[in-house]
Short mmCIF file of C-alpha atoms and ligand atoms in Angstrom, two decimals:
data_model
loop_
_atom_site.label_atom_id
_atom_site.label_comp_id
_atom_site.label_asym_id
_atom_site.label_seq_id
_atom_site.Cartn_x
_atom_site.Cartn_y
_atom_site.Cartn_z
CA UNK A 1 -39.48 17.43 -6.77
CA UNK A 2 -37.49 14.52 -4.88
CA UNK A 3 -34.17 14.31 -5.40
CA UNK A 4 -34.72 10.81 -6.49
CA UNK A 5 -37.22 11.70 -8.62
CA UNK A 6 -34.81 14.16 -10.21
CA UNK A 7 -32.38 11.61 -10.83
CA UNK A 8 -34.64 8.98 -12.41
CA UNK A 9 -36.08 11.54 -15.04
CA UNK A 10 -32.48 12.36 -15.73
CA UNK A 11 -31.59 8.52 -16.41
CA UNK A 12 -34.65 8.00 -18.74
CA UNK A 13 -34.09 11.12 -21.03
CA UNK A 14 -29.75 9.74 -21.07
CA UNK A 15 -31.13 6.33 -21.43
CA UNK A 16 -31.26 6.88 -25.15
CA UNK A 17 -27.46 6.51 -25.17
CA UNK A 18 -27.81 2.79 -24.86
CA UNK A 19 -28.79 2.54 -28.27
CA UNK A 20 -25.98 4.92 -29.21
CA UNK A 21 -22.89 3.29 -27.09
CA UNK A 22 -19.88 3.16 -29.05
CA UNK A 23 -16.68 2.54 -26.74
CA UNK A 24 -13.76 3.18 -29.14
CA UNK A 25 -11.36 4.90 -26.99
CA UNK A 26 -8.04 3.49 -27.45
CA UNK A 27 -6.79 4.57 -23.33
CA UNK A 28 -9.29 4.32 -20.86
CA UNK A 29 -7.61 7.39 -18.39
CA UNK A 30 -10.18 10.38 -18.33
CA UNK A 31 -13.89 10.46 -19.07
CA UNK A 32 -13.89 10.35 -22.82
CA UNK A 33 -13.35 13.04 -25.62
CA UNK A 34 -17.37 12.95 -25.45
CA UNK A 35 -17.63 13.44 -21.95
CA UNK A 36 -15.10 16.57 -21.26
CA UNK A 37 -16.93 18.31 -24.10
CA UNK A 38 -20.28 17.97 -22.06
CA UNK A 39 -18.39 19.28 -18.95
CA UNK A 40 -16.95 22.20 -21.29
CA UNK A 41 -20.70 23.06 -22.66
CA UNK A 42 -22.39 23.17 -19.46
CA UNK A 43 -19.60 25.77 -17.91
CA UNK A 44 -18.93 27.72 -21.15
CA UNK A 45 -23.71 28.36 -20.93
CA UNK A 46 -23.06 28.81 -17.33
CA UNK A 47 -20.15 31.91 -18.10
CA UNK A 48 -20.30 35.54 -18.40
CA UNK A 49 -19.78 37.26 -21.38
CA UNK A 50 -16.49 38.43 -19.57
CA UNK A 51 -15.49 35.64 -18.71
CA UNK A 52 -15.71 33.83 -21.93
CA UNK A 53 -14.08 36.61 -23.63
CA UNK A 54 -11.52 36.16 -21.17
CA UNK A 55 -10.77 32.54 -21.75
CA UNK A 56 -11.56 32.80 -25.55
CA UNK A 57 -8.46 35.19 -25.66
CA UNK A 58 -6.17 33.22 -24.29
CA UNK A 59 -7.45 29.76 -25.90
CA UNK A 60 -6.65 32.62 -29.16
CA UNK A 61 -3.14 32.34 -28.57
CA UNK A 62 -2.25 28.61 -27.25
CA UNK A 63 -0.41 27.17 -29.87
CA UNK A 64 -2.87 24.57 -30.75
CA UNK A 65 -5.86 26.70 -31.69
CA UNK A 66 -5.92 26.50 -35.39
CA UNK A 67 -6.31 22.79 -34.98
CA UNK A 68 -9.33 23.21 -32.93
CA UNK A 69 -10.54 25.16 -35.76
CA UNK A 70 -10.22 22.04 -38.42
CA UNK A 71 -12.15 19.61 -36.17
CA UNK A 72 -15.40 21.81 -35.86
CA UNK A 73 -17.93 20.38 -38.93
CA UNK A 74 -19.63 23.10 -38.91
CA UNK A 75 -18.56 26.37 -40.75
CA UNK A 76 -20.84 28.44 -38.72
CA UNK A 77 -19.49 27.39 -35.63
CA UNK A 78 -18.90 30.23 -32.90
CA UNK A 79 -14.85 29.94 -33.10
CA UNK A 80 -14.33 30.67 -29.50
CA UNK A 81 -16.86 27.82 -28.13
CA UNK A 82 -15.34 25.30 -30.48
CA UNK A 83 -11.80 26.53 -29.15
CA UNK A 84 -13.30 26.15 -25.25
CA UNK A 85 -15.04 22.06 -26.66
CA UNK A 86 -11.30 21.14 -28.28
CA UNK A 87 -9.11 22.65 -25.68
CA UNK A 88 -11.24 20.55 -22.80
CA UNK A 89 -9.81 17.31 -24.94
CA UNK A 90 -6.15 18.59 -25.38
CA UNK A 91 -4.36 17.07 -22.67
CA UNK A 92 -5.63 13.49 -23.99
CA UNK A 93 -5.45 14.45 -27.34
CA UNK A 94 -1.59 15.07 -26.45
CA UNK A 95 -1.23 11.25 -25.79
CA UNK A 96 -0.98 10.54 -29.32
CA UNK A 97 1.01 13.18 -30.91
CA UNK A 98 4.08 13.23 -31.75
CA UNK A 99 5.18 16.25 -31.06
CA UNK A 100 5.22 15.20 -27.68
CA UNK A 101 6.90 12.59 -25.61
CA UNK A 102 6.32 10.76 -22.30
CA UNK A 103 8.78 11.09 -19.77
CA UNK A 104 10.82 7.81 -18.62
CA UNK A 105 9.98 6.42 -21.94
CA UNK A 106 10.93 8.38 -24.66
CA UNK A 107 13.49 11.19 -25.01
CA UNK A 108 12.40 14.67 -24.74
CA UNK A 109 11.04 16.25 -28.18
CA UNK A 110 12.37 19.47 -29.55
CA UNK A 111 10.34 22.14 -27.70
CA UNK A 112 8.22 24.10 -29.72
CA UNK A 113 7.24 28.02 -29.60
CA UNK A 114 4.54 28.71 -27.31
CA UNK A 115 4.89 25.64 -24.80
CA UNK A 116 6.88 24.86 -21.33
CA UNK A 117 8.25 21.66 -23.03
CA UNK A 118 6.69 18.85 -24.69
CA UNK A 119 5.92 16.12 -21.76
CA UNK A 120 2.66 14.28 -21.74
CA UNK A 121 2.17 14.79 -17.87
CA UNK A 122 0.52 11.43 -17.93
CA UNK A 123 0.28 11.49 -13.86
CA UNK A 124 -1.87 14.96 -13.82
CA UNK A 125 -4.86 13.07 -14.65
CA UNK A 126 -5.49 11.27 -11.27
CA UNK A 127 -4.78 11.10 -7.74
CA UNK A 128 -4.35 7.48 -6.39
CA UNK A 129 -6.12 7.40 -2.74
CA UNK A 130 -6.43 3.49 -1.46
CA UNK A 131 -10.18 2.62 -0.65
CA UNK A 132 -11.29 -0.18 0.96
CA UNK A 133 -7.99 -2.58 2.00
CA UNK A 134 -4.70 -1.09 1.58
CA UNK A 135 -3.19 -1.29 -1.43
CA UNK A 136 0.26 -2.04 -2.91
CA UNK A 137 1.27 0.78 -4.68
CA UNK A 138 1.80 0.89 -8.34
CA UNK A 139 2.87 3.95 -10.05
CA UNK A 140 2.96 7.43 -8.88
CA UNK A 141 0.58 8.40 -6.74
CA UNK A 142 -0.83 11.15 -9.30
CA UNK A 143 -1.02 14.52 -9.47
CA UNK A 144 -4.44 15.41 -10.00
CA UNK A 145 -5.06 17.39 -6.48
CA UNK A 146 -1.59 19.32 -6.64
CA UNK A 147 -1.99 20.53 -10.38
CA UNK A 148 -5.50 21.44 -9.82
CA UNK A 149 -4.64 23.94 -7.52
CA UNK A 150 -1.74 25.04 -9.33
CA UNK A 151 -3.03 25.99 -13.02
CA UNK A 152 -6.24 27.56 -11.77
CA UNK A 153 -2.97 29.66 -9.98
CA UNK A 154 -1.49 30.19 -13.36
CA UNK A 155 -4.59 31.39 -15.21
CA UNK A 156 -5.76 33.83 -12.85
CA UNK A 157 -2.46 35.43 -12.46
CA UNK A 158 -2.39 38.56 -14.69
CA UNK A 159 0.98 39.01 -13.96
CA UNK A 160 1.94 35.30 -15.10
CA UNK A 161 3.05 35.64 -18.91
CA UNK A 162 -0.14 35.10 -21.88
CA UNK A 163 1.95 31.70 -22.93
CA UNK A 164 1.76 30.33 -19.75
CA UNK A 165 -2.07 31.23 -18.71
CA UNK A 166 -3.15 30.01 -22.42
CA UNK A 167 -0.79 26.68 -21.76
CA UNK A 168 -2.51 25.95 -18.74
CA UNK A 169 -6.24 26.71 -19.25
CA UNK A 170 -6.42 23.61 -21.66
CA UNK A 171 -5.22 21.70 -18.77
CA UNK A 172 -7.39 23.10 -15.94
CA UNK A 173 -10.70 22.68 -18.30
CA UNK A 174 -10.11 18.74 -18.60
CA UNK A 175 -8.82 18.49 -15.15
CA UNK A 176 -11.91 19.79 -13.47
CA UNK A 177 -13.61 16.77 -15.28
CA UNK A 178 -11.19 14.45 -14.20
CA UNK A 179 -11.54 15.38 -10.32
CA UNK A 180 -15.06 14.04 -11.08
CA UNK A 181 -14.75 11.02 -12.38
CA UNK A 182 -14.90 8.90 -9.35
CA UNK A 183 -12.31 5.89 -10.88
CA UNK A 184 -9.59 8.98 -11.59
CA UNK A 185 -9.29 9.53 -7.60
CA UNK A 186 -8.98 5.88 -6.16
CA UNK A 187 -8.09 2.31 -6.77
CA UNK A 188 -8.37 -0.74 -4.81
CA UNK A 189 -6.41 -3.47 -3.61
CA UNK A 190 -6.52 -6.85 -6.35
CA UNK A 191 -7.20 -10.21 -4.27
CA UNK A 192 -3.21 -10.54 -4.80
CA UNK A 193 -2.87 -7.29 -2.96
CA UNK A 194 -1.96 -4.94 -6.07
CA UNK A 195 -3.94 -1.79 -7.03
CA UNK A 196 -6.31 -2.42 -9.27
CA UNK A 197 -4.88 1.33 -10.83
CA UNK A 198 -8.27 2.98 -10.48
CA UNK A 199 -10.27 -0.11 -11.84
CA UNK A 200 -7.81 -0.63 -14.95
CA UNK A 201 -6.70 -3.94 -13.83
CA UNK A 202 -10.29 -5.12 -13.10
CA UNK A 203 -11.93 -6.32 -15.90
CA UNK A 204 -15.77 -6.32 -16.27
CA UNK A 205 -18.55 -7.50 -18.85
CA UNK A 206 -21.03 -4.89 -19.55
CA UNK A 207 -23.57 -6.50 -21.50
CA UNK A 208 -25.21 -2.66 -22.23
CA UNK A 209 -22.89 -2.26 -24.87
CA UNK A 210 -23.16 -4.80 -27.78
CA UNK A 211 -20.11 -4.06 -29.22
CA UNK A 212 -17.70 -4.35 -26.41
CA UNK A 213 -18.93 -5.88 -24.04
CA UNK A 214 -15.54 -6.87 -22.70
CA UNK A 215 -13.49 -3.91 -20.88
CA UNK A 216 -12.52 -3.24 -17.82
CA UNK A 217 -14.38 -1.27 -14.80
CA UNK A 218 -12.17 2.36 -15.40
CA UNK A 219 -13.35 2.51 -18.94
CA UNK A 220 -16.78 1.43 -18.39
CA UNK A 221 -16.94 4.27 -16.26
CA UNK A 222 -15.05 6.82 -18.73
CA UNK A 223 -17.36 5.96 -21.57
CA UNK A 224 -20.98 6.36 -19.50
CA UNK A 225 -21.77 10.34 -20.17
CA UNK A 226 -21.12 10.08 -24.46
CA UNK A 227 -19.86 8.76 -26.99
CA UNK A 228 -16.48 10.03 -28.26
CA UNK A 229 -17.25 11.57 -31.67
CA UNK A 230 -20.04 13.47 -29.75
CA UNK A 231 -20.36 17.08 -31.15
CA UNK A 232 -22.66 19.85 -32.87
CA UNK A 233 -26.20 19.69 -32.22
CA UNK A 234 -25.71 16.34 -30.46
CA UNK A 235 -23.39 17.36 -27.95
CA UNK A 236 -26.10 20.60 -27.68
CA UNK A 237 -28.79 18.39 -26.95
CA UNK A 238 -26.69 16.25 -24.69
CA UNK A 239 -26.31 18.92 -22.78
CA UNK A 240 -29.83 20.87 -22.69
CA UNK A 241 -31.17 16.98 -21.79
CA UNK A 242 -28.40 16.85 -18.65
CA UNK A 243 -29.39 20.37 -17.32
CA UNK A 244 -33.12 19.42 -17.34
CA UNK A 245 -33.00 16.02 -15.45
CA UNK A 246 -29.79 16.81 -12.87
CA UNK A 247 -29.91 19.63 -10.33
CA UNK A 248 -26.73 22.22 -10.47
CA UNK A 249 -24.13 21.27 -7.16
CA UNK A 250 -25.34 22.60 -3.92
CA UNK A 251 -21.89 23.92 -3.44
CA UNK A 252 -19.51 24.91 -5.48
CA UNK A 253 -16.47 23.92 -2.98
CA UNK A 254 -12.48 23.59 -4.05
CA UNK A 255 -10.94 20.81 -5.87
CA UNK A 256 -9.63 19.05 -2.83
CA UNK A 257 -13.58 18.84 -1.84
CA UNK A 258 -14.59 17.76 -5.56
CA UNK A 259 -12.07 14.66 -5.38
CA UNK A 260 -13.08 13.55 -1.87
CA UNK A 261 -16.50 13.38 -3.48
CA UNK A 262 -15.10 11.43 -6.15
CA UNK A 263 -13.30 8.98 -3.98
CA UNK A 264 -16.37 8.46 -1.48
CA UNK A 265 -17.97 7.44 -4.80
CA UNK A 266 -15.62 4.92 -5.55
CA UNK A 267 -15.59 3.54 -2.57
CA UNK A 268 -19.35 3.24 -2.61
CA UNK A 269 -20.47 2.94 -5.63
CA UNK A 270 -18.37 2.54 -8.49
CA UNK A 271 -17.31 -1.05 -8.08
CA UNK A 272 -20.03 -3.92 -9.06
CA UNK A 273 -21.33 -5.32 -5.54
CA UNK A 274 -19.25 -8.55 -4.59
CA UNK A 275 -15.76 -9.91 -5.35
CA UNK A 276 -16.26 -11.72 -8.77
CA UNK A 277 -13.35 -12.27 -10.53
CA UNK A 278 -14.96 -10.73 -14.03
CA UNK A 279 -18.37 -9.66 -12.28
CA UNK A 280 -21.12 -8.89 -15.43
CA UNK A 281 -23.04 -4.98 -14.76
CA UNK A 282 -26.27 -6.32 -13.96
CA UNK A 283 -29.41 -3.57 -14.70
CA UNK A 284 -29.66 -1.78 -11.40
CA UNK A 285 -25.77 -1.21 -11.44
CA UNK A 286 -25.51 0.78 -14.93
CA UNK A 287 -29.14 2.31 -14.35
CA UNK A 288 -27.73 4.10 -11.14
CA UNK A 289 -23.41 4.66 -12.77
CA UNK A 290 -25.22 6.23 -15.35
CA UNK A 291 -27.25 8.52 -13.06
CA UNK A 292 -24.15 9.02 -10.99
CA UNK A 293 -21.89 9.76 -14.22
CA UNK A 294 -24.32 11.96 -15.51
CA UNK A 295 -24.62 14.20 -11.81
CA UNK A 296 -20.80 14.53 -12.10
CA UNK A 297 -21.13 16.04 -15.80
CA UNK A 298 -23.61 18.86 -14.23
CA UNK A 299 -21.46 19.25 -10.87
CA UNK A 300 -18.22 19.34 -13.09
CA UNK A 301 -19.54 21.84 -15.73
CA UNK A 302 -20.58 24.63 -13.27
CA UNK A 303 -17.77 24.56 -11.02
CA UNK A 304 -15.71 25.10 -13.96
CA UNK A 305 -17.74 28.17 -14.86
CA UNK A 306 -17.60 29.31 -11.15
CA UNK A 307 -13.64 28.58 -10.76
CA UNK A 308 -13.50 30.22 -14.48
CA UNK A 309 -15.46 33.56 -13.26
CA UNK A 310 -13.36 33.68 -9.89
CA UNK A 311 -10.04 33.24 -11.66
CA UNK A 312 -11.10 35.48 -15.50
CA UNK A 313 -14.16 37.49 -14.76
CA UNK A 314 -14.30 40.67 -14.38
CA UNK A 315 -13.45 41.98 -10.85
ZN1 LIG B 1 -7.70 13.02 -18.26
#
């Protein structure tokens, strides 16, 4: 089968999602809550038994777990795979609780048993390379591509305390989506000259979603794999729908590979063709983001089990 042909059976069986659309997520900085549970789903089917067991005991004793527990609806749900679906969320789940605080704007939080500190670590959720024209920066640059490298460190060293491996596999499972998200690697320059902060300052009209049709071009692309609330036997045939219509990643590769991906995508194809000052998604656009979004849920999910087996499995 062409690879073309692949990808337009993959768009009509996710096409269904048009009718389902509902953008409700209040920060538009990671592929939604939806989205990272996809990526979660199609690495946790891709794992090992030992290497789920692996990172179902140390999801066991992050601080957090019992909470993951509450949110599953269903009381028959395998506790360790609805640890491994909440835990992918965590780190933007952590953006509104207050048991945390973000640094430069708040003061630091009384640190609680079982964590390094309480800091929201806003800047590990992208790397900010320029495409196109240079661009004035704003912000940090992010720390996407150093962290990545640095908690997949953390939870395959054996010798590195259980607290720390359990604090940072949370991180490391959303992360991994996050490198794929093409908008979460790049910006581009404003006609003014300032970054557009990975297509948060550009504001689009999507007419695909009823709703709210007003947003800008970051959270268009953050809300294309799911909805937020997606779960259960949705989120399961979400998933099975994904694996049949998109072909696994050729390679597996590093995260520094997995972002350069992600920012020759935004240079290419993430931003509506021409410079409109509010340009509207026309057909073809969403037709092929969605294809595109839907390629970087499968590549995401089974690099994650691969990096997962490399750093937990059994040697
Ligand atoms: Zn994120």
């Amino acid at each position: 089968m062409t690879a073309s042909r692949w990808v337009r059976q993959g768009v009509q069986r996710a096409i269904w999602w048009l009718f389902v659309s509902v953008a409700s997520s209040p920060a538009a900085l990671a592929w939604n809550a939806g989205g990272h549970r996809v990526v979660a789903m199609i690495a946790w089917e891709a794992m090992d038994t030992s290497t789920r067991s692996a990172a179902a005991k140390l999801l066991r004793a992050h601080p957090d777990f019992l909470q993951w527990q509450e949110r599953s609806r269903d009381a028959d749900a395998d506790a360790d795979l609805t640890a491994f679906l909440e835990a992918s969320t965590w780190p933007d789940d952590i953006r509104r609780d207050k048991r945390f605080y973000t640094a430069g704007l708040e003061a630091p939080t009384p640190t609680l048993a079982g964590f390094p500190d309480m800091e929201r670590r806003l800047d590990w959720h992208y790397v900010d390379l320029p495409v196109g024209s240079a661009v004035g920066k704003a912000g940090t640059d992010g720390e996407l591509g150093r962290q990545l490298v640095e908690l997949a460190d953390t939870v395959g060293n054996r010798q590195a305390s259980t607290a720390a491996r359990a604090y940072a596999l949370p991180w490391l499972l959303h992360l991994v989506g996050d490198a794929h998200q093409p908008l979460h690697t790049a910006s581009r320059a404003q006609p003014d000259g300032r970054s557009d902060n990975g297509g948060n300052e550009q504001p689009v009209v999507n007419p695909f979603d009823q709703r709210h049709p007003s947003t800008n071009l970051h959270r268009y692309w953050d809300d294309l794999p799911a909805p937020p609330w997606l779960r259960g036997s949705r989120l399961e045939s979400v998933v099975r729908a994904l694996k049949q219509g998109f072909r696994p990643p050729l390679v597996a590769g590093v995260s520094a590979q997995w972002i350069e991906e992600s920012r020759q995508l935004a240079r290419d194809q993430a931003y509506p063709p021409g410079r409109d000052e509010v340009p509207t998604i026309d057909s073809q656009f969403h037709e092929n983001a969605l294809a595109l979004a839907s390629q970087r849920m499968i590549d995401a999910g089974y690099r994650l089990a691969d990096l997962l087996h490399r750093l937990l499995g059994a040697k």
